[in-house]
CSV table of N, CA and C in Angstrom, one decimal:
chain,number,residue,atom,x,y,z
A,1,MET,N,-30.6,-6.1,-28.4
A,1,MET,CA,-30.0,-7.2,-27.6
A,1,MET,C,-29.9,-6.7,-26.1
A,2,ALA,N,-30.4,-7.4,-25.2
A,2,ALA,CA,-30.3,-7.0,-23.8
A,2,ALA,C,-29.0,-7.5,-23.2
A,3,SER,N,-28.5,-6.6,-22.4
A,3,SER,CA,-27.2,-6.9,-21.7
A,3,SER,C,-27.5,-7.8,-20.5
A,4,SER,N,-26.5,-8.7,-20.2
A,4,SER,CA,-26.7,-9.5,-19.0
A,4,SER,C,-25.4,-9.5,-18.2
A,5,ASP,N,-25.6,-9.8,-16.9
A,5,ASP,CA,-24.4,-9.8,-16.0
A,5,ASP,C,-23.4,-10.9,-16.5
A,6,PRO,N,-22.1,-10.7,-16.3
A,6,PRO,CA,-21.2,-11.7,-16.7
A,6,PRO,C,-21.3,-12.9,-15.8
A,7,LEU,N,-20.9,-14.1,-16.4
A,7,LEU,CA,-21.0,-15.3,-15.6
A,7,LEU,C,-20.1,-15.2,-14.3
A,8,ILE,N,-18.9,-14.6,-14.5
A,8,ILE,CA,-18.0,-14.4,-13.4
A,8,ILE,C,-17.8,-13.0,-13.1
A,9,ARG,N,-18.1,-12.5,-11.9
A,9,ARG,CA,-17.8,-11.1,-11.6
A,9,ARG,C,-16.4,-10.9,-11.1
A,10,SER,N,-15.8,-9.8,-11.4
A,10,SER,CA,-14.5,-9.5,-11.0
A,10,SER,C,-14.3,-8.1,-10.6
A,11,ASP,N,-15.2,-7.6,-9.7
A,11,ASP,CA,-15.1,-6.2,-9.2
A,11,ASP,C,-13.8,-6.1,-8.4
A,12,SER,N,-13.2,-4.9,-8.4
A,12,SER,CA,-12.0,-4.7,-7.6
A,12,SER,C,-11.8,-3.2,-7.3
A,13,LEU,N,-11.1,-3.0,-6.3
A,13,LEU,CA,-10.7,-1.6,-5.9
A,13,LEU,C,-9.6,-1.1,-6.9
A,14,ALA,N,-9.8,0.0,-7.5
A,14,ALA,CA,-8.9,0.4,-8.6
A,14,ALA,C,-7.9,1.4,-8.1
A,15,LEU,N,-8.2,2.3,-7.3
A,15,LEU,CA,-7.3,3.4,-6.9
A,15,LEU,C,-7.5,3.9,-5.5
A,16,VAL,N,-6.4,4.1,-4.8
A,16,VAL,CA,-6.4,4.6,-3.4
A,16,VAL,C,-5.6,5.9,-3.4
A,17,THR,N,-6.2,7.0,-2.9
A,17,THR,CA,-5.4,8.2,-2.9
A,17,THR,C,-4.6,8.3,-1.6
A,18,VAL,N,-3.4,8.6,-1.8
A,18,VAL,CA,-2.5,8.9,-0.6
A,18,VAL,C,-2.1,10.3,-0.6
A,19,MET,N,-2.6,11.0,0.5
A,19,MET,CA,-2.3,12.4,0.6
A,19,MET,C,-0.8,12.6,1.1
A,20,CYS,N,-0.1,13.5,0.5
A,20,CYS,CA,1.3,13.7,0.9
A,20,CYS,C,1.6,15.2,0.8
A,21,HIS,N,2.6,15.6,1.7
A,21,HIS,CA,3.1,17.0,1.6
A,21,HIS,C,4.0,17.2,0.3
A,22,ASN,N,4.7,16.1,0.0
A,22,ASN,CA,5.7,16.1,-1.0
A,22,ASN,C,5.7,14.8,-1.8
A,23,ILE,N,5.2,14.8,-3.0
A,23,ILE,CA,5.0,13.6,-3.8
A,23,ILE,C,6.3,12.8,-4.0
A,24,PRO,N,7.5,13.5,-4.2
A,24,PRO,CA,8.7,12.7,-4.3
A,24,PRO,C,9.1,11.8,-3.1
A,25,ASP,N,8.7,12.3,-1.9
A,25,ASP,CA,8.9,11.5,-0.7
A,25,ASP,C,8.1,10.2,-0.7
A,26,ALA,N,6.8,10.3,-1.1
A,26,ALA,CA,5.9,9.2,-1.2
A,26,ALA,C,6.5,8.2,-2.3
A,27,VAL,N,6.9,8.7,-3.4
A,27,VAL,CA,7.4,7.9,-4.5
A,27,VAL,C,8.7,7.2,-4.0
A,28,ARG,N,9.5,7.9,-3.3
A,28,ARG,CA,10.8,7.3,-2.8
A,28,ARG,C,10.5,6.0,-2.0
A,29,PHE,N,9.5,6.1,-1.1
A,29,PHE,CA,9.1,4.9,-0.3
A,29,PHE,C,8.4,3.8,-1.1
A,30,TYR,N,7.4,4.1,-1.8
A,30,TYR,CA,6.6,3.1,-2.4
A,30,TYR,C,7.3,2.5,-3.7
A,31,VAL,N,7.9,3.4,-4.4
A,31,VAL,CA,8.6,2.9,-5.7
A,31,VAL,C,10.1,2.5,-5.3
A,32,GLY,N,10.8,3.3,-4.5
A,32,GLY,CA,12.2,3.1,-4.2
A,32,GLY,C,12.4,1.9,-3.2
A,33,THR,N,11.6,1.9,-2.2
A,33,THR,CA,11.8,0.9,-1.1
A,33,THR,C,10.9,-0.4,-1.4
A,34,LEU,N,9.6,-0.2,-1.7
A,34,LEU,CA,8.8,-1.4,-1.9
A,34,LEU,C,8.7,-1.8,-3.4
A,35,ASP,N,9.4,-1.2,-4.3
A,35,ASP,CA,9.5,-1.6,-5.7
A,35,ASP,C,8.2,-1.5,-6.5
A,36,PHE,N,7.3,-0.6,-6.0
A,36,PHE,CA,6.1,-0.4,-6.8
A,36,PHE,C,6.5,0.2,-8.2
A,37,ASN,N,5.7,0.0,-9.2
A,37,ASN,CA,6.0,0.5,-10.5
A,37,ASN,C,5.3,1.9,-10.8
A,38,LEU,N,6.1,2.9,-11.2
A,38,LEU,CA,5.5,4.2,-11.4
A,38,LEU,C,4.8,4.1,-12.8
A,39,LYS,N,3.5,4.2,-12.8
A,39,LYS,CA,2.7,4.0,-14.0
A,39,LYS,C,2.3,5.3,-14.7
A,40,CYS,N,2.3,6.4,-13.9
A,40,CYS,CA,1.8,7.7,-14.5
A,40,CYS,C,2.4,8.8,-13.7
A,41,ASP,N,3.0,9.8,-14.3
A,41,ASP,CA,3.5,11.0,-13.7
A,41,ASP,C,3.3,12.1,-14.7
A,42,GLU,N,2.2,12.8,-14.6
A,42,GLU,CA,1.9,13.8,-15.6
A,42,GLU,C,1.0,14.9,-15.0
A,43,GLU,N,0.9,16.0,-15.7
A,43,GLU,CA,0.0,17.1,-15.2
A,43,GLU,C,-1.3,17.0,-16.1
A,44,ILE,N,-2.4,17.0,-15.3
A,44,ILE,CA,-3.7,17.1,-16.0
A,44,ILE,C,-4.5,18.2,-15.4
A,45,ASN,N,-5.0,19.1,-16.2
A,45,ASN,CA,-5.8,20.2,-15.7
A,45,ASN,C,-5.2,20.9,-14.5
A,46,GLY,N,-3.8,21.1,-14.6
A,46,GLY,CA,-3.1,21.9,-13.6
A,46,GLY,C,-2.8,21.1,-12.3
A,47,GLU,N,-3.1,19.8,-12.3
A,47,GLU,CA,-2.8,19.0,-11.1
A,47,GLU,C,-1.9,17.8,-11.5
A,48,ARG,N,-0.9,17.5,-10.7
A,48,ARG,CA,0.0,16.4,-11.0
A,48,ARG,C,-0.7,15.1,-10.6
A,49,LEU,N,-0.7,14.2,-11.6
A,49,LEU,CA,-1.2,12.9,-11.4
A,49,LEU,C,-0.1,11.9,-11.4
A,50,VAL,N,0.1,11.2,-10.2
A,50,VAL,CA,1.2,10.3,-10.0
A,50,VAL,C,0.5,9.0,-9.5
A,51,VAL,N,0.7,7.9,-10.2
A,51,VAL,CA,0.1,6.6,-9.9
A,51,VAL,C,1.1,5.5,-9.9
A,52,ALA,N,1.1,4.6,-8.9
A,52,ALA,CA,2.0,3.5,-8.8
A,52,ALA,C,1.3,2.2,-8.5
A,53,THR,N,1.7,1.1,-9.0
A,53,THR,CA,1.1,-0.2,-8.9
A,53,THR,C,2.1,-1.1,-8.2
A,54,PRO,N,1.6,-2.1,-7.5
A,54,PRO,CA,2.5,-3.1,-6.8
A,54,PRO,C,3.3,-3.8,-7.8
A,55,PRO,N,4.5,-4.3,-7.4
A,55,PRO,CA,5.4,-5.0,-8.3
A,55,PRO,C,4.8,-6.4,-8.6
A,56,ASN,N,5.4,-7.0,-9.6
A,56,ASN,CA,5.1,-8.4,-9.9
A,56,ASN,C,3.6,-8.8,-10.1
A,57,LEU,N,2.9,-7.9,-10.7
A,57,LEU,CA,1.5,-8.2,-11.0
A,57,LEU,C,1.3,-9.3,-11.9
A,58,VAL,N,0.3,-10.2,-11.6
A,58,VAL,CA,0.0,-11.3,-12.5
A,58,VAL,C,-1.3,-10.9,-13.2
A,59,GLU,N,-1.4,-11.1,-14.5
A,59,GLU,CA,-2.7,-10.8,-15.2
A,59,GLU,C,-3.9,-11.4,-14.6
A,60,PHE,N,-5.0,-10.7,-14.5
A,60,PHE,CA,-6.2,-11.1,-13.9
A,60,PHE,C,-6.2,-11.1,-12.4
A,61,THR,N,-5.2,-10.6,-11.7
A,61,THR,CA,-5.1,-10.5,-10.3
A,61,THR,C,-5.7,-9.1,-9.9
A,62,PRO,N,-6.8,-9.1,-9.1
A,62,PRO,CA,-7.3,-7.8,-8.8
A,62,PRO,C,-6.3,-7.0,-7.9
A,63,THR,N,-6.1,-5.8,-8.2
A,63,THR,CA,-5.2,-5.0,-7.3
A,63,THR,C,-5.7,-3.5,-7.4
A,64,ALA,N,-5.2,-2.8,-6.4
A,64,ALA,CA,-5.4,-1.3,-6.4
A,64,ALA,C,-4.1,-0.6,-6.6
A,65,SER,N,-4.2,0.5,-7.3
A,65,SER,CA,-3.0,1.4,-7.5
A,65,SER,C,-3.1,2.5,-6.5
A,66,LEU,N,-1.9,3.1,-6.2
A,66,LEU,CA,-1.9,4.2,-5.3
A,66,LEU,C,-1.7,5.5,-6.1
A,67,ARG,N,-2.5,6.5,-5.8
A,67,ARG,CA,-2.4,7.8,-6.4
A,67,ARG,C,-1.8,8.7,-5.4
A,68,PHE,N,-0.7,9.3,-5.6
A,68,PHE,CA,-0.1,10.3,-4.7
A,68,PHE,C,-0.6,11.7,-5.0
A,69,ARG,N,-1.2,12.3,-4.0
A,69,ARG,CA,-1.8,13.6,-4.3
A,69,ARG,C,-1.2,14.6,-3.2
A,70,GLU,N,-0.7,15.7,-3.8
A,70,GLU,CA,-0.1,16.7,-2.9
A,70,GLU,C,-1.2,17.5,-2.1
A,71,ALA,N,-1.1,17.6,-0.8
A,71,ALA,CA,-2.0,18.2,0.1
A,71,ALA,C,-2.0,19.7,-0.2
A,72,LYS,N,-3.1,20.3,-0.4
A,72,LYS,CA,-3.2,21.8,-0.7
A,72,LYS,C,-4.0,22.5,0.4
A,73,THR,N,-5.2,22.0,0.7
A,73,THR,CA,-6.0,22.6,1.7
A,73,THR,C,-5.6,22.2,3.1
A,74,GLU,N,-6.1,22.9,4.1
A,74,GLU,CA,-5.8,22.5,5.5
A,74,GLU,C,-6.3,21.1,5.8
A,75,LYS,N,-7.5,20.8,5.3
A,75,LYS,CA,-8.0,19.5,5.6
A,75,LYS,C,-7.1,18.4,5.0
A,76,ASP,N,-6.7,18.6,3.7
A,76,ASP,CA,-5.7,17.7,3.1
A,76,ASP,C,-4.5,17.5,3.9
A,77,LYS,N,-3.9,18.6,4.4
A,77,LYS,CA,-2.7,18.6,5.2
A,77,LYS,C,-2.9,17.8,6.5
A,78,ARG,N,-4.0,18.0,7.1
A,78,ARG,CA,-4.2,17.2,8.3
A,78,ARG,C,-4.3,15.7,8.0
A,79,ALA,N,-4.7,15.3,6.8
A,79,ALA,CA,-4.8,13.9,6.5
A,79,ALA,C,-3.4,13.2,6.2
A,80,VAL,N,-2.4,14.0,5.9
A,80,VAL,CA,-1.1,13.4,5.6
A,80,VAL,C,-0.6,12.7,6.8
A,81,GLY,N,-0.2,11.4,6.6
A,81,GLY,CA,0.3,10.6,7.7
A,81,GLY,C,-0.8,10.1,8.6
A,82,ASN,N,-2.0,10.4,8.3
A,82,ASN,CA,-3.1,10.1,9.2
A,82,ASN,C,-4.3,9.5,8.4
A,83,GLN,N,-3.9,8.8,7.3
A,83,GLN,CA,-5.0,8.3,6.4
A,83,GLN,C,-5.9,7.4,7.1
A,84,ALA,N,-5.5,6.6,8.1
A,84,ALA,CA,-6.4,5.7,8.8
A,84,ALA,C,-6.4,5.9,10.3
A,85,GLY,N,-6.2,7.2,10.7
A,85,GLY,CA,-6.2,7.5,12.1
A,85,GLY,C,-5.0,6.7,12.8
A,86,ASP,N,-5.4,6.0,13.9
A,86,ASP,CA,-4.3,5.2,14.6
A,86,ASP,C,-4.2,3.8,14.0
A,87,GLY,N,-5.0,3.5,13.0
A,87,GLY,CA,-5.0,2.1,12.4
A,87,GLY,C,-4.0,2.0,11.3
A,88,VAL,N,-4.0,0.8,10.8
A,88,VAL,CA,-3.1,0.5,9.6
A,88,VAL,C,-3.8,1.0,8.3
A,89,PHE,N,-3.1,1.7,7.6
A,89,PHE,CA,-3.7,2.3,6.3
A,89,PHE,C,-3.7,1.3,5.2
A,90,LEU,N,-2.6,0.6,5.0
A,90,LEU,CA,-2.5,-0.3,3.9
A,90,LEU,C,-1.9,-1.7,4.4
A,91,GLN,N,-2.4,-2.8,3.8
A,91,GLN,CA,-1.8,-4.1,4.0
A,91,GLN,C,-1.3,-4.5,2.6
A,92,ILE,N,0.1,-4.7,2.5
A,92,ILE,CA,0.7,-5.0,1.2
A,92,ILE,C,1.2,-6.5,1.4
A,93,GLU,N,0.7,-7.4,0.5
A,93,GLU,CA,1.2,-8.8,0.6
A,93,GLU,C,2.3,-9.0,-0.4
A,94,THR,N,3.3,-9.8,-0.1
A,94,THR,CA,4.4,-10.1,-0.9
A,94,THR,C,4.7,-11.6,-0.9
A,95,ASP,N,5.1,-12.1,-2.0
A,95,ASP,CA,5.6,-13.5,-2.0
A,95,ASP,C,7.2,-13.5,-2.0
A,96,CYS,N,7.8,-12.3,-1.8
A,96,CYS,CA,9.2,-12.2,-1.6
A,96,CYS,C,9.5,-11.6,-0.3
A,97,TRP,N,9.0,-12.2,0.8
A,97,TRP,CA,9.1,-11.7,2.2
A,97,TRP,C,10.5,-11.3,2.6
A,98,GLY,N,11.4,-12.3,2.5
A,98,GLY,CA,12.8,-12.0,2.9
A,98,GLY,C,13.5,-10.8,2.2
A,99,LYS,N,13.3,-10.7,0.9
A,99,LYS,CA,13.9,-9.6,0.2
A,99,LYS,C,13.3,-8.3,0.6
A,100,VAL,N,11.9,-8.2,0.7
A,100,VAL,CA,11.3,-7.0,1.1
A,100,VAL,C,11.7,-6.6,2.5
A,101,TYR,N,11.7,-7.5,3.5
A,101,TYR,CA,12.0,-7.2,4.9
A,101,TYR,C,13.4,-6.7,5.0
A,102,GLU,N,14.4,-7.3,4.3
A,102,GLU,CA,15.7,-6.9,4.3
A,102,GLU,C,15.8,-5.5,3.7
A,103,LYS,N,15.1,-5.2,2.6
A,103,LYS,CA,15.2,-3.9,2.0
A,103,LYS,C,14.6,-2.8,3.0
A,104,LEU,N,13.5,-3.1,3.7
A,104,LEU,CA,13.0,-2.2,4.6
A,104,LEU,C,14.0,-1.8,5.7
A,105,LYS,N,14.7,-2.8,6.2
A,105,LYS,CA,15.8,-2.5,7.2
A,105,LYS,C,16.9,-1.7,6.6
A,106,THR,N,17.4,-2.1,5.4
A,106,THR,CA,18.5,-1.5,4.7
A,106,THR,C,18.2,0.0,4.4
A,107,MET,N,17.0,0.3,4.0
A,107,MET,CA,16.6,1.7,3.6
A,107,MET,C,16.2,2.6,4.8
A,108,GLY,N,16.4,2.0,6.0
A,108,GLY,CA,16.1,2.9,7.2
A,108,GLY,C,14.6,3.1,7.5
A,109,THR,N,13.8,2.3,7.0
A,109,THR,CA,12.3,2.4,7.2
A,109,THR,C,12.1,2.2,8.7
A,110,LYS,N,11.2,3.0,9.3
A,110,LYS,CA,10.8,2.9,10.7
A,110,LYS,C,9.9,1.7,10.8
A,111,ILE,N,10.4,0.6,11.5
A,111,ILE,CA,9.7,-0.6,11.7
A,111,ILE,C,9.1,-0.6,13.1
A,112,LEU,N,7.8,-0.7,13.2
A,112,LEU,CA,7.1,-0.6,14.5
A,112,LEU,C,7.2,-1.8,15.4
A,113,ASP,N,7.4,-3.0,14.7
A,113,ASP,CA,7.5,-4.3,15.5
A,113,ASP,C,9.0,-4.6,15.7
A,114,LYS,N,9.3,-5.0,17.0
A,114,LYS,CA,10.7,-5.3,17.3
A,114,LYS,C,11.2,-6.5,16.4
A,115,GLU,N,10.3,-7.4,16.2
A,115,GLU,CA,10.5,-8.6,15.3
A,115,GLU,C,9.3,-8.8,14.5
A,116,PRO,N,9.5,-9.4,13.3
A,116,PRO,CA,8.3,-9.8,12.5
A,116,PRO,C,7.3,-10.6,13.3
A,117,ARG,N,6.0,-10.4,13.2
A,117,ARG,CA,5.0,-11.2,13.8
A,117,ARG,C,4.9,-12.5,13.0
A,118,LYS,N,4.9,-13.6,13.6
A,118,LYS,CA,4.9,-14.9,12.9
A,118,LYS,C,3.6,-15.7,13.3
A,119,GLY,N,2.9,-16.0,12.3
A,119,GLY,CA,1.7,-16.9,12.4
A,119,GLY,C,2.1,-18.3,12.0
A,120,HIS,N,1.1,-19.1,12.0
A,120,HIS,CA,1.4,-20.5,11.5
A,120,HIS,C,1.9,-20.6,10.1
A,121,GLN,N,1.4,-19.7,9.2
A,121,GLN,CA,1.7,-19.8,7.8
A,121,GLN,C,2.2,-18.4,7.2
A,122,TYR,N,2.6,-17.5,8.0
A,122,TYR,CA,3.0,-16.2,7.5
A,122,TYR,C,3.9,-15.4,8.4
A,123,GLN,N,4.4,-14.4,7.9
A,123,GLN,CA,5.2,-13.4,8.7
A,123,GLN,C,4.6,-12.0,8.3
A,124,ALA,N,4.6,-11.1,9.3
A,124,ALA,CA,4.2,-9.7,9.0
A,124,ALA,C,4.9,-8.7,9.8
A,125,VAL,N,5.0,-7.5,9.3
A,125,VAL,CA,5.7,-6.4,10.1
A,125,VAL,C,4.9,-5.1,9.7
A,126,THR,N,4.8,-4.3,10.7
A,126,THR,CA,4.1,-3.0,10.5
A,126,THR,C,5.2,-1.9,10.5
A,127,VAL,N,5.2,-1.1,9.5
A,127,VAL,CA,6.2,0.0,9.3
A,127,VAL,C,5.4,1.3,9.2
A,128,LEU,N,6.2,2.4,9.2
A,128,LEU,CA,5.6,3.7,8.9
A,128,LEU,C,6.2,4.1,7.5
A,129,ASP,N,5.3,4.5,6.6
A,129,ASP,CA,5.8,5.1,5.3
A,129,ASP,C,6.4,6.4,5.6
A,130,THR,N,7.0,7.0,4.6
A,130,THR,CA,7.6,8.3,4.8
A,130,THR,C,6.7,9.4,5.1
A,131,LEU,N,5.4,9.2,5.0
A,131,LEU,CA,4.4,10.2,5.4
A,131,LEU,C,3.9,10.0,6.8
A,132,GLY,N,4.2,8.9,7.4
A,132,GLY,CA,3.7,8.6,8.8
A,132,GLY,C,2.5,7.7,8.9
A,133,ASN,N,2.1,7.1,7.7
A,133,ASN,CA,1.0,6.1,7.8
A,133,ASN,C,1.5,4.8,8.1
A,134,LYS,N,0.7,4.0,8.9
A,134,LYS,CA,1.1,2.6,9.2
A,134,LYS,C,0.8,1.7,8.0
A,135,VAL,N,1.8,0.9,7.6
A,135,VAL,CA,1.6,0.0,6.5
A,135,VAL,C,2.1,-1.4,7.0
A,136,THR,N,1.3,-2.4,6.8
A,136,THR,CA,1.7,-3.8,7.2
A,136,THR,C,2.1,-4.5,6.0
A,137,ILE,N,3.3,-5.1,6.0
A,137,ILE,CA,3.8,-5.9,5.0
A,137,ILE,C,3.7,-7.4,5.4
A,138,VAL,N,3.1,-8.2,4.6
A,138,VAL,CA,2.7,-9.5,4.9
A,138,VAL,C,3.2,-10.5,3.9
A,139,GLU,N,3.8,-11.6,4.4
A,139,GLU,CA,4.2,-12.7,3.6
A,139,GLU,C,2.9,-13.3,3.0
A,140,LYS,N,2.8,-13.4,1.7
A,140,LYS,CA,1.6,-13.8,1.0
A,140,LYS,C,1.4,-15.4,1.1
A,141,THR,N,0.3,-15.8,1.6
A,141,THR,CA,-0.1,-17.2,1.6
A,141,THR,C,-1.6,-17.2,1.3
A,142,THR,N,-2.1,-18.3,1.1
A,142,THR,CA,-3.6,-18.4,0.8
A,142,THR,C,-4.4,-18.1,2.1
A,143,THR,N,-3.9,-18.2,3.3
A,143,THR,CA,-4.7,-17.9,4.5
A,143,THR,C,-4.3,-16.6,5.2
A,144,THR,N,-3.5,-15.8,4.6
A,144,THR,CA,-2.9,-14.6,5.2
A,144,THR,C,-3.9,-13.5,5.5
A,145,LEU,N,-4.7,-13.1,4.6
A,145,LEU,CA,-5.5,-11.9,4.6
A,145,LEU,C,-6.3,-11.8,5.9
A,146,GLY,N,-7.2,-12.7,6.1
A,146,GLY,CA,-8.1,-12.6,7.3
A,146,GLY,C,-7.4,-12.6,8.6
A,147,THR,N,-6.4,-13.5,8.7
A,147,THR,CA,-5.6,-13.6,9.9
A,147,THR,C,-4.9,-12.4,10.3
A,148,VAL,N,-4.2,-11.7,9.4
A,148,VAL,CA,-3.4,-10.5,9.8
A,148,VAL,C,-4.3,-9.4,10.0
A,149,PHE,N,-5.4,-9.2,9.2
A,149,PHE,CA,-6.3,-8.1,9.3
A,149,PHE,C,-6.9,-8.2,10.7
A,150,THR,N,-7.3,-9.4,11.2
A,150,THR,CA,-7.9,-9.5,12.5
A,150,THR,C,-6.9,-9.0,13.6
A,151,LYS,N,-5.6,-9.3,13.5
A,151,LYS,CA,-4.6,-8.9,14.4
A,151,LYS,C,-4.4,-7.4,14.4
A,152,ASP,N,-4.4,-6.8,13.2
A,152,ASP,CA,-4.3,-5.3,13.1
A,152,ASP,C,-5.4,-4.5,13.7
A,153,VAL,N,-6.6,-5.1,13.6
A,153,VAL,CA,-7.8,-4.3,14.2
A,153,VAL,C,-8.0,-4.7,15.6
A,154,GLY,N,-7.2,-5.6,16.2
A,154,GLY,CA,-7.2,-5.8,17.6
A,154,GLY,C,-8.2,-6.8,18.0
A,155,HIS,N,-8.7,-7.7,17.2
A,155,HIS,CA,-9.7,-8.7,17.6
A,155,HIS,C,-9.0,-10.1,17.8
């Protein structure tokens, strides 16, 4: 029997590695502040594997998990806090904008925007994670993704 392509494709990005000097610092921000779910924290072949997923996942929604990896080599160490150079490393969408924004302020997160950016159908704010990477938090709407991405890349 020959295999055939599925009628509906659903490719997705599965895992993004976040280089860090100290895994607990990364976990504190993404799990403690942004309420990501810690899915895995174990040692495999002498290396610690720590993976977190966004909160409130809905089945069949494509998403990527974050893998926190401790920097060991000089090249790894230079990447910490510099995952995307001067650009935004991650864009995280939320349908709980008010709750997330208040928690960012309460937890002392460094917010780069004086006030949230407001578009016609969304709000967004760029912050620094505990590693120094820029992360944009966006109010999730059906038209958010392209609009905010265009503003973050300066077009």
